[in-house]
Coordinates of C-alpha atoms and ligand atoms in Angstrom, one line a residue:
M151 CA -21.7 15.9 58.7
S152 CA -19.7 12.7 58.7
R153 CA -19.6 10.7 61.8
T154 CA -16.6 10.7 64.2
I155 CA -16.2 7.4 66.1
I156 CA -16.1 8.0 69.8
V157 CA -12.7 6.5 70.4
D158 CA -11.3 9.2 68.0
A159 CA -13.5 11.9 69.4
L160 CA -12.2 11.4 72.9
K161 CA -8.6 11.9 71.7
R162 CA -9.3 15.2 69.9
T163 CA -8.1 18.6 71.3
D164 CA -9.4 20.9 68.5
F165 CA -11.9 22.4 70.8
G166 CA -14.6 24.6 69.2
T167 CA -14.9 22.3 66.1
S168 CA -18.3 20.9 65.3
I169 CA -18.5 17.1 65.2
T170 CA -21.1 14.4 64.9
V171 CA -21.2 11.2 66.9
K172 CA -23.7 8.4 66.8
G173 CA -24.3 5.7 69.3
W174 CA -26.4 4.1 72.0
V175 CA -27.4 6.0 75.2
R176 CA -25.9 4.5 78.3
T177 CA -27.5 6.9 80.7
R178 CA -29.1 10.3 80.8
R179 CA -29.2 12.4 83.9
G180 CA -29.7 16.1 84.7
N181 CA -32.6 18.5 85.2
K182 CA -34.9 20.9 83.4
S183 CA -32.0 23.3 82.5
V184 CA -29.4 20.7 81.4
S185 CA -29.2 17.0 80.4
F186 CA -26.0 14.9 80.4
I187 CA -26.1 12.0 78.0
A188 CA -23.4 9.3 78.2
L189 CA -23.1 7.9 74.7
N190 CA -21.3 4.8 73.5
D191 CA -20.8 3.5 70.0
G192 CA -18.8 0.3 70.8
S193 CA -15.5 1.7 69.5
T194 CA -14.2 2.0 73.1
I195 CA -15.2 1.2 76.6
H196 CA -15.4 4.9 77.3
N197 CA -18.5 7.0 76.7
I198 CA -18.6 10.5 75.4
Q199 CA -20.7 13.0 77.3
I200 CA -23.3 15.0 75.3
V201 CA -24.5 18.1 77.0
A202 CA -28.0 19.1 76.0
D203 CA -29.0 22.5 77.1
G204 CA -32.6 23.0 78.4
G205 CA -32.9 26.2 76.4
R206 CA -32.4 24.3 73.1
F207 CA -33.9 20.9 73.9
S208 CA -37.3 20.7 75.6
E209 CA -38.0 18.1 78.2
E210 CA -40.6 16.7 75.9
F211 CA -38.0 16.2 73.1
L212 CA -35.5 14.5 75.5
K213 CA -38.0 12.2 77.1
P214 CA -37.4 9.3 74.7
V215 CA -33.6 9.7 75.0
T216 CA -33.4 6.9 77.6
T217 CA -30.9 4.0 78.2
G218 CA -30.6 1.9 75.1
A219 CA -31.9 4.5 72.6
C220 CA -29.9 5.2 69.5
I221 CA -29.1 8.8 68.6
C222 CA -27.1 11.1 66.4
A223 CA -25.7 14.2 68.1
T224 CA -23.9 17.1 66.5
G225 CA -22.3 19.9 68.4
K226 CA -19.2 21.7 69.5
L227 CA -16.3 19.7 71.0
V228 CA -15.4 21.4 74.2
E229 CA -13.0 20.7 77.1
S230 CA -14.9 18.9 79.8
Q231 CA -15.2 20.4 83.3
G232 CA -16.5 17.2 84.8
K233 CA -14.1 14.6 86.1
G234 CA -13.4 11.3 84.3
Q235 CA -13.5 12.8 80.9
T236 CA -11.4 15.2 78.9
V237 CA -13.9 16.2 76.2
E238 CA -17.6 16.6 75.8
I239 CA -20.0 17.8 73.1
Q240 CA -22.3 20.8 73.5
A241 CA -25.2 19.5 71.5
E242 CA -26.7 21.7 68.7
T243 CA -28.9 19.0 67.1
I244 CA -29.9 15.6 68.3
E245 CA -31.7 13.1 66.0
I246 CA -33.3 10.1 67.6
Y247 CA -32.8 7.0 65.4
G248 CA -34.5 4.5 67.7
T249 CA -36.0 4.5 71.1
A250 CA -35.8 1.8 73.7
D251 CA -38.8 1.5 76.0
P252 CA -37.6 1.6 79.6
E253 CA -40.4 -0.8 80.5
T254 CA -39.0 -3.5 78.3
Y255 CA -35.4 -2.8 77.5
P256 CA -33.5 -5.4 79.6
L257 CA -30.2 -3.5 80.1
Q258 CA -31.5 -0.8 82.5
K259 CA -29.1 -1.1 85.4
K260 CA -25.5 -2.0 85.8
G261 CA -24.6 -5.2 87.6
H262 CA -26.6 -7.8 85.8
T263 CA -25.2 -11.3 86.4
L264 CA -23.2 -12.9 83.6
E265 CA -25.8 -15.8 83.7
F266 CA -28.6 -13.3 83.0
L267 CA -26.6 -11.7 80.2
R268 CA -26.1 -15.1 78.5
E269 CA -29.9 -15.2 78.2
I270 CA -29.9 -11.9 76.3
A271 CA -26.8 -12.7 74.2
H272 CA -28.3 -10.6 71.4
L273 CA -28.0 -7.5 73.5
R274 CA -25.0 -8.2 75.7
P275 CA -22.4 -6.6 73.3
R276 CA -23.9 -3.3 74.5
T277 CA -22.6 -3.8 78.0
N278 CA -19.1 -2.7 79.1
T279 CA -18.1 -6.2 79.9
F280 CA -19.0 -7.8 76.5
G281 CA -17.9 -4.8 74.5
A282 CA -14.5 -5.2 76.2
V283 CA -14.4 -9.0 75.7
F284 CA -15.3 -8.8 72.0
R285 CA -12.9 -6.0 71.2
I286 CA -10.2 -8.1 72.8
R287 CA -11.4 -11.1 70.8
H288 CA -10.9 -9.0 67.6
H289 CA -7.4 -7.9 68.6
M290 CA -6.4 -11.4 69.4
A291 CA -7.5 -12.6 66.0
M292 CA -5.4 -9.7 64.5
A293 CA -2.4 -10.7 66.6
I294 CA -2.6 -14.3 65.5
H295 CA -2.6 -13.4 61.8
R296 CA 0.2 -10.9 62.3
F297 CA 2.3 -13.5 64.2
F298 CA 2.1 -16.1 61.6
H299 CA 2.3 -13.7 58.6
E300 CA 5.5 -12.1 60.1
R301 CA 7.1 -15.5 60.3
G302 CA 6.2 -16.6 56.7
F303 CA 3.3 -18.9 57.5
F304 CA 0.5 -19.1 55.0
Y305 CA -3.2 -19.0 56.2
F306 CA -4.6 -22.2 54.8
H307 CA -8.4 -22.8 54.7
T308 CA -9.4 -26.3 55.6
P309 CA -12.9 -27.7 55.1
V310 CA -15.7 -27.3 57.6
I311 CA -17.5 -30.3 56.2
T312 CA -15.4 -33.5 56.2
A313 CA -15.7 -37.2 56.2
S314 CA -12.7 -37.8 58.5
D315 CA -12.6 -37.7 62.3
C316 CA -9.2 -36.3 62.9
E317 CA -9.1 -36.9 66.6
G318 CA -10.9 -40.3 66.3
A319 CA -12.9 -39.5 69.4
G320 CA -16.3 -40.0 67.8
Q321 CA -17.4 -36.5 68.5
M322 CA -18.4 -35.4 65.1
F323 CA -21.8 -33.8 64.4
Q324 CA -23.3 -35.4 61.3
V325 CA -24.2 -33.4 58.2
T326 CA -27.0 -35.0 56.2
T327 CA -29.9 -34.3 53.8
L328 CA -31.4 -37.7 54.3
N329 CA -35.0 -37.6 55.4
L330 CA -34.8 -38.5 59.1
Y331 CA -38.5 -39.2 59.2
N332 CA -38.1 -41.9 56.6
L333 CA -34.6 -43.3 56.9
K334 CA -34.0 -46.2 54.5
K335 CA -31.9 -49.0 55.9
D336 CA -30.4 -52.1 54.3
K337 CA -31.1 -55.6 55.6
N338 CA -28.3 -55.3 58.2
G339 CA -30.0 -52.2 59.6
S340 CA -27.3 -49.9 58.2
I341 CA -28.0 -46.6 56.6
D342 CA -27.2 -46.3 52.9
Y343 CA -25.0 -43.2 52.8
S344 CA -24.5 -43.5 49.0
E345 CA -28.0 -41.9 48.9
D346 CA -26.9 -39.0 51.1
F347 CA -25.8 -35.6 49.8
F348 CA -22.1 -36.3 49.7
G349 CA -22.5 -39.9 48.8
Q350 CA -20.9 -40.9 52.1
Q351 CA -21.3 -40.2 55.8
A352 CA -20.1 -36.6 56.5
G353 CA -19.8 -34.3 59.5
L354 CA -18.5 -31.0 60.8
T355 CA -14.8 -31.0 61.3
V356 CA -13.3 -31.5 64.8
S357 CA -9.9 -30.2 63.6
G358 CA -8.3 -29.0 60.4
Q359 CA -5.0 -30.7 61.2
L360 CA -5.1 -33.6 58.7
E361 CA -5.7 -31.2 55.7
G362 CA -3.2 -28.7 57.3
E363 CA -0.5 -31.4 57.2
L364 CA -1.1 -31.8 53.5
A365 CA -0.5 -28.1 53.0
A366 CA 2.6 -28.1 55.3
M367 CA 4.1 -30.9 53.2
A368 CA 3.9 -28.5 50.2
M369 CA 4.1 -25.0 51.5
G370 CA 6.4 -25.5 54.5
A371 CA 4.6 -23.6 57.2
I372 CA 0.9 -23.0 57.3
Y373 CA -1.8 -22.2 59.9
T374 CA -5.5 -22.6 60.0
F375 CA -7.9 -20.4 62.0
G376 CA -11.5 -21.5 61.9
P377 CA -14.5 -22.9 63.7
T378 CA -14.4 -26.5 64.8
F379 CA -17.1 -28.6 66.3
R380 CA -17.3 -31.3 68.9
A381 CA -20.4 -33.2 70.0
E382 CA -18.9 -34.0 73.4
N383 CA -21.3 -33.8 76.3
S384 CA -19.0 -31.7 78.5
N385 CA -20.9 -29.1 80.4
T386 CA -17.8 -27.3 81.9
P387 CA -16.6 -23.7 81.9
R388 CA -13.9 -24.7 79.4
H389 CA -15.8 -26.6 76.7
L390 CA -17.9 -25.4 73.8
S391 CA -19.6 -27.5 71.1
E392 CA -18.4 -24.9 68.5
F393 CA -15.1 -23.3 69.1
W394 CA -12.4 -21.6 67.1
M395 CA -9.0 -23.2 66.7
I396 CA -5.7 -22.1 65.4
E397 CA -3.6 -24.9 64.0
P398 CA -0.1 -24.2 62.8
E399 CA 1.7 -27.0 61.0
V400 CA 5.4 -26.9 60.0
A401 CA 7.4 -29.1 57.8
F402 CA 10.8 -30.1 59.3
N403 CA 10.0 -29.0 62.8
E404 CA 10.6 -31.5 65.6
I405 CA 8.9 -31.4 68.9
E406 CA 11.4 -29.0 70.5
E407 CA 10.8 -26.4 67.8
N408 CA 7.1 -27.0 68.1
M409 CA 7.2 -26.2 71.8
Q410 CA 9.2 -23.0 71.2
L411 CA 6.7 -22.0 68.5
A412 CA 3.8 -22.5 71.0
Q413 CA 5.5 -20.4 73.7
D414 CA 6.5 -17.6 71.3
F415 CA 3.0 -17.6 69.8
I416 CA 1.1 -17.3 73.1
Q417 CA 3.6 -14.7 74.5
Y418 CA 3.2 -12.6 71.3
C419 CA -0.6 -12.7 71.6
I420 CA -0.5 -11.6 75.2
R421 CA 2.0 -8.9 74.6
W422 CA -0.3 -7.6 71.8
A423 CA -3.2 -7.5 74.3
L424 CA -1.1 -5.6 76.8
E425 CA -0.2 -3.1 74.1
Y426 CA -3.5 -2.6 72.3
C427 CA -6.2 -3.5 74.7
K428 CA -5.2 -1.5 77.7
D429 CA -8.6 0.2 78.4
D430 CA -10.5 -3.0 78.1
L431 CA -8.1 -4.9 80.3
D432 CA -8.1 -2.2 82.9
F433 CA -11.9 -2.5 83.1
L434 CA -12.0 -6.4 83.2
G435 CA -9.1 -6.5 85.7
D436 CA -11.0 -4.0 87.9
M437 CA -14.3 -5.7 87.6
Y438 CA -13.5 -9.4 87.6
D439 CA -10.0 -10.3 88.3
K440 CA -7.5 -8.1 90.2
E441 CA -4.6 -10.4 89.4
L442 CA -5.2 -10.3 85.6
Y443 CA -2.2 -8.0 84.8
D444 CA 0.1 -10.0 87.1
R445 CA -0.8 -13.2 85.3
L446 CA -0.4 -11.7 81.9
N447 CA 2.9 -10.2 82.6
F448 CA 4.2 -13.3 84.3
V449 CA 3.4 -15.4 81.2
V450 CA 5.1 -12.9 78.9
N451 CA 8.2 -12.8 81.0
N452 CA 8.8 -16.5 81.9
D453 CA 9.8 -19.6 79.9
F454 CA 7.2 -22.4 80.1
K455 CA 8.4 -25.4 82.1
R456 CA 9.0 -28.4 79.9
L457 CA 8.7 -32.0 81.3
T458 CA 7.5 -35.4 80.3
Y459 CA 4.1 -36.9 81.1
T460 CA 6.0 -39.6 83.1
E461 CA 7.7 -36.9 85.2
G462 CA 4.4 -35.1 85.7
I463 CA 2.7 -38.3 86.9
K464 CA 5.5 -38.7 89.4
I465 CA 4.9 -35.3 90.8
L466 CA 1.2 -35.9 91.1
E467 CA 1.7 -39.2 92.8
E468 CA 4.0 -37.6 95.3
A469 CA 1.4 -35.0 95.9
V470 CA -1.2 -37.7 96.6
A471 CA 1.3 -39.5 98.9
K472 CA 1.7 -36.2 100.8
G473 CA -2.1 -36.0 101.3
H474 CA -3.2 -33.9 98.4
K475 CA -6.8 -34.9 97.4
F476 CA -7.8 -35.1 93.8
E477 CA -11.3 -36.0 92.7
F478 CA -10.0 -38.3 90.0
P479 CA -7.4 -41.0 90.6
I480 CA -4.0 -40.7 88.9
S481 CA -1.5 -43.3 87.7
W482 CA 0.7 -43.8 84.7
G483 CA -1.5 -44.4 81.7
S484 CA -4.5 -42.3 82.7
D485 CA -5.4 -39.1 81.0
L486 CA -4.9 -36.0 83.1
Q487 CA -8.0 -34.2 84.4
S488 CA -8.0 -30.4 84.5
E489 CA -7.5 -30.6 88.3
H490 CA -4.2 -32.5 87.7
E491 CA -3.1 -30.1 85.1
R492 CA -3.8 -27.1 87.3
Y493 CA -2.0 -28.7 90.2
L494 CA 1.2 -28.9 88.2
V495 CA 0.8 -25.3 86.9
E496 CA -0.6 -23.5 89.9
Q497 CA 0.8 -25.3 92.9
H498 CA 3.9 -27.1 91.8
F499 CA 5.7 -25.1 89.1
K500 CA 3.8 -21.9 89.4
K501 CA 4.2 -21.2 85.7
P502 CA 2.9 -22.6 82.4
V503 CA 3.9 -26.1 81.7
I504 CA 4.5 -28.1 78.5
L505 CA 4.0 -31.8 79.1
T506 CA 5.4 -34.2 76.5
D507 CA 5.6 -37.9 75.6
Y508 CA 2.2 -39.1 76.6
P509 CA 1.1 -42.8 76.6
K510 CA 0.1 -43.7 73.0
E511 CA -3.2 -45.2 74.2
I512 CA -4.6 -41.8 75.3
K513 CA -3.5 -39.9 72.2
S514 CA -4.4 -39.8 68.5
F515 CA -3.2 -42.1 65.8
Y516 CA -1.1 -39.6 63.9
M517 CA 1.5 -38.8 66.7
K518 CA 5.1 -39.8 66.3
Q519 CA 5.9 -43.0 68.2
N520 CA 8.9 -42.9 70.5
G521 CA 11.4 -45.7 70.6
D522 CA 10.1 -47.0 73.9
G523 CA 7.0 -48.5 72.2
K524 CA 4.8 -46.9 74.9
T525 CA 4.8 -43.2 74.4
V526 CA 4.2 -40.7 71.6
R527 CA 5.7 -37.3 70.9
A528 CA 2.7 -35.4 72.1
M529 CA 2.8 -32.0 73.8
D530 CA 0.1 -30.2 75.8
V531 CA 0.5 -26.7 77.0
L532 CA -1.0 -26.2 80.4
F533 CA -2.1 -22.8 81.8
P534 CA -3.1 -21.4 85.1
K535 CA -6.9 -21.3 85.6
I536 CA -7.4 -23.0 82.3
G537 CA -5.6 -26.3 82.2
E538 CA -4.9 -27.4 78.6
I539 CA -4.7 -24.5 76.3
I540 CA -2.8 -26.2 73.5
G541 CA -2.6 -29.7 72.2
G542 CA -0.1 -30.8 69.6
S543 CA 2.6 -33.2 68.6
Q544 CA 5.3 -34.2 66.2
R545 CA 3.6 -36.3 63.6
E546 CA 4.5 -39.9 62.6
E547 CA 6.2 -39.5 59.2
D548 CA 6.9 -43.2 58.7
Y549 CA 4.4 -44.8 56.4
E550 CA 4.5 -48.3 57.9
K551 CA 4.3 -47.2 61.5
L552 CA 1.5 -44.8 60.8
K553 CA -0.4 -47.5 58.9
R554 CA 0.0 -50.0 61.7
R555 CA -1.2 -47.5 64.3
A556 CA -4.2 -46.5 62.2
Q557 CA -5.2 -50.2 61.9
E558 CA -4.7 -50.7 65.7
M559 CA -7.1 -47.8 66.3
N560 CA -9.6 -49.1 63.7
I561 CA -9.3 -46.1 61.4
P562 CA -10.4 -47.3 57.9
E563 CA -7.9 -46.9 55.2
K564 CA -10.6 -45.5 52.9
D565 CA -11.0 -42.5 55.2
V566 CA -7.4 -41.5 55.4
W567 CA -5.7 -42.8 52.2
W568 CA -5.0 -39.2 51.1
Y569 CA -3.4 -38.4 54.4
M570 CA -1.3 -41.6 54.2
D571 CA -0.1 -40.5 50.7
T572 CA 2.0 -37.7 52.2
R573 CA 4.0 -40.5 53.9
R574 CA 4.4 -42.4 50.6
F575 CA 5.5 -39.4 48.6
G576 CA 8.3 -37.2 50.0
T577 CA 7.6 -37.7 53.6
A578 CA 9.4 -35.5 56.2
P579 CA 9.5 -34.8 59.9
H580 CA 6.8 -32.2 60.8
S581 CA 5.0 -30.9 63.8
G582 CA 2.0 -28.8 64.7
F583 CA -0.5 -27.9 67.4
G584 CA -3.9 -26.5 68.0
L585 CA -4.7 -23.6 70.3
G586 CA -8.3 -23.2 71.5
F587 CA -9.1 -19.6 70.7
E588 CA -11.6 -19.3 73.4
R589 CA -9.3 -20.8 76.0
L590 CA -6.7 -18.2 75.1
L591 CA -9.4 -15.5 75.5
L592 CA -10.4 -16.9 78.9
F593 CA -6.8 -16.4 80.0
V594 CA -6.4 -12.9 78.4
T595 CA -9.7 -11.5 79.6
G596 CA -9.7 -13.2 83.0
M597 CA -13.3 -14.3 82.4
A598 CA -14.2 -17.5 84.2
N599 CA -16.6 -19.1 81.8
I600 CA -16.0 -19.9 78.1
R601 CA -19.6 -19.0 77.3
D602 CA -18.6 -15.4 78.0
V603 CA -15.8 -15.1 75.5
I604 CA -17.6 -16.1 72.3
P605 CA -20.6 -14.0 71.1
F606 CA -23.1 -16.9 70.7
P607 CA -22.0 -20.0 72.6
R608 CA -23.1 -23.4 71.5
T609 CA -23.2 -26.0 74.3
P610 CA -25.2 -29.1 75.0
N611 CA -28.9 -28.1 74.9
N612 CA -28.2 -24.6 73.7
A613 CA -28.1 -23.2 70.2
E614 CA -30.2 -20.0 70.8
F615 CA -29.5 -16.9 68.7
Ligands
4AD801 O1 -6.1 -31.2 72.0 P1 -7.0 -31.1 70.8 O2 -8.2 -32.0 70.7 O3 -6.0 -31.2 69.5 C1 -6.4 -31.3 68.2 O4 -7.5 -31.1 67.8 C2 -5.2 -31.4 67.3 N1 -5.7 -31.8 66.0 C3 -4.5 -30.1 67.2 C4 -3.3 -30.2 66.4 O5 -2.3 -30.8 66.7 N2 -3.3 -29.5 65.2 O6 -7.6 -29.6 70.7 C5 -6.7 -28.5 70.6 C6 -7.1 -27.4 71.6 C7 -7.1 -27.8 73.0 O7 -5.9 -27.7 73.6 C8 -8.1 -26.8 73.6 O8 -7.5 -25.5 73.8 C9 -9.1 -26.6 72.5 O9 -8.4 -27.0 71.3 N3 -10.3 -27.4 72.7 C10 -11.5 -26.8 73.0 N4 -11.9 -25.6 73.3 C11 -13.1 -25.4 73.6 N5 -14.1 -26.3 73.7 C12 -13.8 -27.6 73.4 N6 -14.7 -28.5 73.5 C13 -12.4 -27.9 73.1 N7 -11.8 -29.1 72.7 C14 -10.5 -28.7 72.5
MG802 MG1 -6.0 -32.2 73.7

């Protein structure tokens, strides 16, 4: 008989019908005369109860049906008498696909710490928490594609291997087939990359933006959604070495439209979660974060506060003057630390904030320069509990200005000549931003550590699984 997934089985009311479910045993309890098996197949946070009558199934047969075992059960769908469930299955046959030795299966009890579960990331999708988080992750990916597709954006695939460091922060992982045990160097001690696989030094992308801009300058509105890599040695609950980024880029958009797009985008995703991930959000809210729904609803229903970096610094300086203690000093020209961002969001405005017009020294070469000669048309979206969730800007469309800025920042022409060409041929105002997918997931799930919203986190000193 064909399999019914448990999320569908739980909704059925055609009692008396025979159905088949397959999944992993969460618990089995009972006695000689009857056994109750809680079965989960990952399609929902809820288990279905399989009732195995002692007259039909011997103790001997049911013995290996322990937590973690995989079974196939066929039987009559009946209305459940027990509380907490509406339907159950009166088992007629049970097939054991695979046992899980109780002595060695690590997921015996509830209440393992998240740290312990990270060490068994290969099994943690079988827990309620990670089932919920990864289902929400899927739904958010769907929401993202829907949002852009509905608005006429094209999904554009940018390369994972590239020779250009978009952010210019020197955080690229190198990709090479050179023999590291026998590296040939020239007389200056430099490595001859013409011998390397790509004939030049190459690495894993830190952002698809530069290629995304090329596409926007032809197709109007595009977005990327793929893995990006940063060899930054930041061991924080908000940084990964491999994370997924969504980068829309829109021809003719100026910074104001870029800000509106960012707000609409995040609100759409959160609304989607509220609509399609209710069971999983209920669970996570209950378990980890009682204010989860309040925060999600608040963000959906309120405009983000827009102000300039300069205004933001003034507020922070006033806070310091009034006695607020920050770990890092703050003054005009310095980059904001997450504590500063969170102060603005959580204590001062009590809503998401979009900061614009940052000093050019702390931002990338491609951002549009303001008339003041000091700031660029950057925008960072700052969120409660997270800090920066989006970074973006209007782009410099003027060839000469961009070229000068690239020179000032020591970006070799040979690395970005193709990028510069869009400014030589049919240039136009355009804007875009990057949303860190896992930072969005931190916000939506209420989880506290970014390692717990991606299946197999990569962080300094950790590439297991
Ligand atoms: O601010 P970032 O560095 O901006 C860019 O890469 C631009 N090229 C985007 C653009 O304009 N198209 O990164 C964008 C976002 C950040 O706001 C943050 O959410 C996320 O990417 N991010 C990280 N997420 C997890 N781990 C890290 N190490 C991250 N670094 C950035
Ligand atoms: Mg940034």
